[in-house]
Short mmCIF file of C-alpha atoms and ligand atoms in Angstrom, two decimals:
data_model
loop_
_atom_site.label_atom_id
_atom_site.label_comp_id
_atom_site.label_asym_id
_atom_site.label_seq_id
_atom_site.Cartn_x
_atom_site.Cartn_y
_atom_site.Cartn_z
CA UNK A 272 -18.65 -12.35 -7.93
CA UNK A 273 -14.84 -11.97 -8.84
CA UNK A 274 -12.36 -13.82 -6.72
CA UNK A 275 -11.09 -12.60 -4.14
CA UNK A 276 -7.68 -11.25 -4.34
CA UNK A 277 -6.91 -10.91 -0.61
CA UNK A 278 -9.04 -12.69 2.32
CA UNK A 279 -8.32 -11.75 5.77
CA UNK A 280 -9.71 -13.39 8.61
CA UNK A 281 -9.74 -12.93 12.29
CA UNK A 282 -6.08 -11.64 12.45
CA UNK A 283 -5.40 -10.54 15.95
CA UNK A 284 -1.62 -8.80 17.04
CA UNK A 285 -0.74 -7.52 20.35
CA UNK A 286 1.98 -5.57 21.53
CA UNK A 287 2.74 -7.57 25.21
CA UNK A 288 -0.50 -6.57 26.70
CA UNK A 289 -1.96 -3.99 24.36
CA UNK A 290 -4.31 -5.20 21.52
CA UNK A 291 -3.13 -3.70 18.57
CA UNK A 292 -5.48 -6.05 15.93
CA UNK A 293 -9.08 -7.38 17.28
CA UNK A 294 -9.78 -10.33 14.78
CA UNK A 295 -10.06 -8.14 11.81
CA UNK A 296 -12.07 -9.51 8.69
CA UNK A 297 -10.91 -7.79 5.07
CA UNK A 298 -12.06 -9.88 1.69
CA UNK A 299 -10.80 -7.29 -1.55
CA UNK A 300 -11.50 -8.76 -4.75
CA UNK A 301 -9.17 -7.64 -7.81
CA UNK A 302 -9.21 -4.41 -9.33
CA UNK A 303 -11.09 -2.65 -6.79
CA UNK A 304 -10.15 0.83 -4.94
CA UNK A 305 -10.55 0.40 -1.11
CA UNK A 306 -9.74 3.00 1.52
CA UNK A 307 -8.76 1.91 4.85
CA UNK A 308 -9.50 4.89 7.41
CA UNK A 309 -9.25 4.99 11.51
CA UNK A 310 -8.00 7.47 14.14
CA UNK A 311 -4.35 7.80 14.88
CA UNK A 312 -3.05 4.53 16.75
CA UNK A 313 -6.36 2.27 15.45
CA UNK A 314 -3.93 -0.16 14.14
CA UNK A 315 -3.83 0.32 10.17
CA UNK A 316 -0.23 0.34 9.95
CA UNK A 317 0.02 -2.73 12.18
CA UNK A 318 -2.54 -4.65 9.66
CA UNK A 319 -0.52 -3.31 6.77
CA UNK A 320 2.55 -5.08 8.31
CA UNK A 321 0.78 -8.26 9.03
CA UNK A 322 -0.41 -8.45 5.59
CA UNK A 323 3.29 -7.63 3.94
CA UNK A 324 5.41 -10.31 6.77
CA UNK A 325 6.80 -7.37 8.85
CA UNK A 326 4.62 -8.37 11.47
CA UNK A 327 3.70 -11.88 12.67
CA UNK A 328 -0.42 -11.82 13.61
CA UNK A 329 -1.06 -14.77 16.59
CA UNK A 330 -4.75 -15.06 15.20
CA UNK A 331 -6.61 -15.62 12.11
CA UNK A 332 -5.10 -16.50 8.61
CA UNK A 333 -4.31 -13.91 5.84
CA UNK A 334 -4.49 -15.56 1.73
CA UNK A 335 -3.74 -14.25 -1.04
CA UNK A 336 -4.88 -15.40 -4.43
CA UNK A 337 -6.40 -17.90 -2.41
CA UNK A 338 -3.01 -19.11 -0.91
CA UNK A 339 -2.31 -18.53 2.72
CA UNK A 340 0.69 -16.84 3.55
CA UNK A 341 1.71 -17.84 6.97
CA UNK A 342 5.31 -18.24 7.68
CA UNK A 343 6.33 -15.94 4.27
CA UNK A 344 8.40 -13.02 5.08
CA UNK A 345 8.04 -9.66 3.08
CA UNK A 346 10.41 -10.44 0.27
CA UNK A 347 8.32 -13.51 -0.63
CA UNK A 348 5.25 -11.82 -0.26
CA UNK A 349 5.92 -9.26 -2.55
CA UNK A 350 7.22 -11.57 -5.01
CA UNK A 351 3.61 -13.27 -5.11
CA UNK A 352 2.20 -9.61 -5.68
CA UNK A 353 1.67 -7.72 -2.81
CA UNK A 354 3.57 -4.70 -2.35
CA UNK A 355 3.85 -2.15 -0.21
CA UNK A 356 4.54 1.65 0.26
CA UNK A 357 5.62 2.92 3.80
CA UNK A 358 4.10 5.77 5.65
CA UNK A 359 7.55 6.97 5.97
CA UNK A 360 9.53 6.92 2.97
CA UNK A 361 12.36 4.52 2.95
CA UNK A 362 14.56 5.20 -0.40
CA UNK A 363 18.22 3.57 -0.64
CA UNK A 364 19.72 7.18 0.07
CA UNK A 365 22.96 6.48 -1.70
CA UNK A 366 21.50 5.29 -5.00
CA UNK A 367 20.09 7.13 -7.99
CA UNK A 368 15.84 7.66 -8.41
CA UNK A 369 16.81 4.70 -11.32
CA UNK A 370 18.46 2.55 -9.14
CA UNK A 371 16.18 2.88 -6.05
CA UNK A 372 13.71 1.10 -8.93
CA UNK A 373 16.28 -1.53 -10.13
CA UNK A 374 16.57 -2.56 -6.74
CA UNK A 375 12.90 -4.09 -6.59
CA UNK A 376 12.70 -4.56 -10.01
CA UNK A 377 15.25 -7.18 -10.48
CA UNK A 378 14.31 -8.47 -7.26
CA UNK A 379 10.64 -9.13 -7.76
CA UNK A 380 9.56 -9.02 -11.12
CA UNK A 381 12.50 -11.48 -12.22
CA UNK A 382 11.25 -13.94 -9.89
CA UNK A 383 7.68 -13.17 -10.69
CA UNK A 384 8.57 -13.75 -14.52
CA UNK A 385 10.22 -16.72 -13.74
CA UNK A 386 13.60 -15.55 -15.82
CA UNK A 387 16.40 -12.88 -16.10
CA UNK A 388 15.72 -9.76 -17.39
CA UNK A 389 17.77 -8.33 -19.85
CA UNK A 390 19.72 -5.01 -18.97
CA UNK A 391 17.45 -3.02 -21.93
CA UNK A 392 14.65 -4.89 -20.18
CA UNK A 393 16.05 -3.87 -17.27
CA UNK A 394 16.45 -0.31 -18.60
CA UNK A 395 12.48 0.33 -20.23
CA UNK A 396 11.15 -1.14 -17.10
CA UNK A 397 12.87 1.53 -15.09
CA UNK A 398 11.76 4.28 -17.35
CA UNK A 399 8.19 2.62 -17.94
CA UNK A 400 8.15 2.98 -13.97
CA UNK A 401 9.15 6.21 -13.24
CA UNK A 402 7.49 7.58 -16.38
CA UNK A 403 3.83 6.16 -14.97
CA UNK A 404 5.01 7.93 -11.52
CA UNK A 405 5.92 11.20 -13.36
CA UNK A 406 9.49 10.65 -12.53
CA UNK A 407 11.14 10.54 -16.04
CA UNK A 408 13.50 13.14 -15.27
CA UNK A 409 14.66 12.63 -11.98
CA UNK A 410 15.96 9.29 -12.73
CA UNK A 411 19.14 10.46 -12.25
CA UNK A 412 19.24 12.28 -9.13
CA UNK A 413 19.62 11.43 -6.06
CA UNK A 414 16.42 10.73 -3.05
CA UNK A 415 18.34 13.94 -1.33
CA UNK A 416 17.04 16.18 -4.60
CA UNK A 417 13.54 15.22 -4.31
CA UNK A 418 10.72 17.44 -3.24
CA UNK A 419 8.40 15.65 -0.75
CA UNK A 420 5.60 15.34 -3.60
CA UNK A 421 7.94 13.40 -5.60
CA UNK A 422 10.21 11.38 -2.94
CA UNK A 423 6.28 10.27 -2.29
CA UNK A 424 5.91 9.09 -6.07
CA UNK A 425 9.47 7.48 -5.57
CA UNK A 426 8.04 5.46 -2.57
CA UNK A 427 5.03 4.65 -4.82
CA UNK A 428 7.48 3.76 -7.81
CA UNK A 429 9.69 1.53 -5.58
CA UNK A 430 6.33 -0.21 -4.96
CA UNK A 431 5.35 -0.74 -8.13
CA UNK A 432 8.73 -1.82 -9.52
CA UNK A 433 7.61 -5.15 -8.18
CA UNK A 434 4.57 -5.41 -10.86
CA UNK A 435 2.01 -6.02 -8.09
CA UNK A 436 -1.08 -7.18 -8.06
CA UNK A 437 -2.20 -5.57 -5.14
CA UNK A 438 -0.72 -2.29 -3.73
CA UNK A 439 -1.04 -1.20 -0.16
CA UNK A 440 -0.33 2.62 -0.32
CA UNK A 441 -0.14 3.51 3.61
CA UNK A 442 -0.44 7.58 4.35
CA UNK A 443 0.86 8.05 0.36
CA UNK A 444 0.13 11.80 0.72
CA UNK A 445 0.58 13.07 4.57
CA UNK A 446 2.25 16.35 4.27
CA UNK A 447 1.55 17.74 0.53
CA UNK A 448 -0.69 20.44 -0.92
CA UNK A 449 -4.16 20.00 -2.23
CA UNK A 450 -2.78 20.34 -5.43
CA UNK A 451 0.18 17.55 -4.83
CA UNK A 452 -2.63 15.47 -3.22
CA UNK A 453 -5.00 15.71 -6.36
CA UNK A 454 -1.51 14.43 -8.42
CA UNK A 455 -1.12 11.56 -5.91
CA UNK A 456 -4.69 10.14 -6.25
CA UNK A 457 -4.72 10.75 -10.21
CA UNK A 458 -1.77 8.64 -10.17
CA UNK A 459 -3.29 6.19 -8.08
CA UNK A 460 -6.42 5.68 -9.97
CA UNK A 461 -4.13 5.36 -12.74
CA UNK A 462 -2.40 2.28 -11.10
CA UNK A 463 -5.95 0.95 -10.37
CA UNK A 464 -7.13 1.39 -14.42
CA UNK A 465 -4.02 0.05 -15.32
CA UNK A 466 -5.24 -3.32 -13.43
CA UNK A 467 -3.84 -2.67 -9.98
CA UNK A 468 -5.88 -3.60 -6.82
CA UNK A 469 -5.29 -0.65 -4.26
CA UNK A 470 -5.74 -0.06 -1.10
CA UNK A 471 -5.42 3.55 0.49
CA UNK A 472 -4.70 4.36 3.87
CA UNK A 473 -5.10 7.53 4.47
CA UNK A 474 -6.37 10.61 6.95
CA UNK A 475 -6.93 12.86 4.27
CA UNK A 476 -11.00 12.67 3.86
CA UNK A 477 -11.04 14.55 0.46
CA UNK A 478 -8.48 11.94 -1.09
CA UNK A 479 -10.20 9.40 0.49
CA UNK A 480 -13.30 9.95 -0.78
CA UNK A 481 -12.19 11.04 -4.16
CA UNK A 482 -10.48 7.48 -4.23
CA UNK A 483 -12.54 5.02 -2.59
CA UNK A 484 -14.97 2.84 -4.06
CA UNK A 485 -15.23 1.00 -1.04
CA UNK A 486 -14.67 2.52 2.35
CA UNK A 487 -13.25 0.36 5.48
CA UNK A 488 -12.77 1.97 9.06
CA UNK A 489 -10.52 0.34 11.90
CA UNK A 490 -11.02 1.84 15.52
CA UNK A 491 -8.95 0.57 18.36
CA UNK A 492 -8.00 -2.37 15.88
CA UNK A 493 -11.37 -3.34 15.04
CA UNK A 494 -13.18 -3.31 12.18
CA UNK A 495 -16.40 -1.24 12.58
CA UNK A 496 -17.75 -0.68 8.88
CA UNK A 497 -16.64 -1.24 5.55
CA UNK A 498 -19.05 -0.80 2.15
CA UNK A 499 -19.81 2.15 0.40
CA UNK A 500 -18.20 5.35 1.15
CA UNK A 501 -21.22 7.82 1.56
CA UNK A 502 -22.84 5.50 3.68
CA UNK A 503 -20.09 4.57 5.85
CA UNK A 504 -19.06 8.35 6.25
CA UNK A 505 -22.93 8.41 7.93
CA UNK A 506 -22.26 5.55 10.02
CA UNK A 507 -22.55 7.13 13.88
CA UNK A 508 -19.67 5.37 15.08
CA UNK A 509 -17.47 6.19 12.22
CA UNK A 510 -18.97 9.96 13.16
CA UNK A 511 -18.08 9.36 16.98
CA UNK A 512 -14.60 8.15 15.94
CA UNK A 513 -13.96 10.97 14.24
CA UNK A 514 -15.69 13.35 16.50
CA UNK A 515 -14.24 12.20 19.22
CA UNK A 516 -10.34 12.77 17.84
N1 LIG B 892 6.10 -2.32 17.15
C1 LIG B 892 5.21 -1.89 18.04
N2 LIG B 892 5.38 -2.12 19.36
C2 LIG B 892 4.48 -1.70 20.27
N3 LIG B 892 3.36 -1.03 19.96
C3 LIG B 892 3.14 -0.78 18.68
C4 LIG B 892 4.04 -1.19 17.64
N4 LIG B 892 3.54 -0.79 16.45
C5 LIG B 892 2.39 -0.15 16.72
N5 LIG B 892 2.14 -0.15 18.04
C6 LIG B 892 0.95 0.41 18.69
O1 LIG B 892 -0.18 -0.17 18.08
C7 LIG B 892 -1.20 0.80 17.89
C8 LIG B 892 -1.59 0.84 16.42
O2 LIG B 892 -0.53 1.46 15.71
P1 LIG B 892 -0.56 1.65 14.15
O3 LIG B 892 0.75 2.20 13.75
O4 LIG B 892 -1.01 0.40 13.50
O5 LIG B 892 -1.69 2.76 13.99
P2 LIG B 892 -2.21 3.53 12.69
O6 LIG B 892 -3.65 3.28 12.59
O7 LIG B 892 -1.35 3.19 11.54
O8 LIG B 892 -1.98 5.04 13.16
P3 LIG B 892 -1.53 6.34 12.30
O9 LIG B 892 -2.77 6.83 11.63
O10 LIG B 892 -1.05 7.28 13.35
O11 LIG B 892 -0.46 5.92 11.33
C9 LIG B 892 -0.67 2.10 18.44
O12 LIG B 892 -1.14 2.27 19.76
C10 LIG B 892 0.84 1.91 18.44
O13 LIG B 892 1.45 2.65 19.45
MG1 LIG B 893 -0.06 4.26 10.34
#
């Protein structure tokens, strides 16, 4: 069995009283696809942010590449490889599409190389990003330009400036066409063949299912199934869960 990438175990969050995160269990090896699906409010956001450092869990330990990351805050996490998208975009309004990636890029990646980039380096990274996104010529507009397909991809890009190992793409496609969804998830599985573990939060079902080679389902912040999609699509609680909405 590969090694796992990312091994989650019993993390628990509240909010004061409200239990946000039930002593959730997640192992994702490298290079798979995973979807991470739950009702509105079931806490996949709130994992998301325990897992990046934007969020301190009280239970349970999260490791990465078999290192625990306790007491790392999002900046160092994503310099070991885990990056992030947000469910709402967050772009560096007064900065170009290419310097919303050189941001990150210089950031993360230097430190992950363990030198200083070059500013051609510097340069064909930028490009190399926002040409795998399908952003080659926006680079130099600004995020106030963008349509809402591609102000997605320049979320995703800002992400993947980083060079992660493991993407966590939360809600990567809420709003768009079928047509702009089919683009996000081609792009996706792109990231994913390119060697990119992903994870895929997401309410749209088609997407989900078009994406997933593994399937995971949080409901009121616990973890009821996770395996392979078609069967846990079946599962009667996942069913109820979804039923019930
Ligand atoms: N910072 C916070 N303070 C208090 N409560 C919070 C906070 N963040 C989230 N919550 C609550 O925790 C629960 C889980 O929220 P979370 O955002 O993780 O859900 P989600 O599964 O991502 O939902 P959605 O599909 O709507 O994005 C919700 O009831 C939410 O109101
Ligand atoms: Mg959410």
């Amino acid at each position: 069995m590969t090694k796992p990438l990312l091994q989650v175990e019993g993390v628990g969050k509240r909010f004061g009283g409200f239990i946000a995160l039930d002593g959730v269990d997640l192992t994702i090896p490298a290079g798979e696809r995973v979807g991470l699906i739950g009702p509105n409010g079931s806490g996949k956001s709130t994992l998301v942010n325990c897992l990046s450092g934007t969020l301190v869990h009280e239970t349970g330990t999260v490791r990465f590449e078999g290192r625990d990351l306790a007491g790392l805050g999002p900046h160092q996490r994503t310099r070991r490889g885990l990056a992030r998208s947000f469910q709402l975009p967050r772009p560096f309004a007064s900065l170009t599409i290419a310097e919303n990636i050189r941001v990150p890029l210089v950031y993360a990646a230097e430190s992950r190389r363990g030198r200083r980039l070059s500013e051609p380096e510097i340069a064909e990274r930028i490009a190399e990003v926002l040409g795998q996104m399908g952003l080659a010529d926006r680079a130099r507009h600004m995020p106030c330009d963008l349509t809402q397909v591609d102000m997605r991809k320049l979320e995703l890009a800002r992400a993947l400036a980083a060079e992660p190992q493991l993407l966590i793409a939360d809600e990567a496609m809420a709003g768009l066409s079928n047509s702009e969804v089919d683009e996000i998830v081609a792009l996706l599985i792109g990231l994913n063949e390119a060697g990119i573990t992903v994870v895929l939060i997401e309410h749209i079902m088609r997407a989900v299912m078009q994406f997933s080679q593994r399937l995971v389902v949080l409901v009121s912040g616990r973890k009821i199934a996770d395996g392979a999609p078609a069967e846990v699509v079946r599962h009667p609680e996942v069913e109820r869960a979804y039923l019930g909405q």
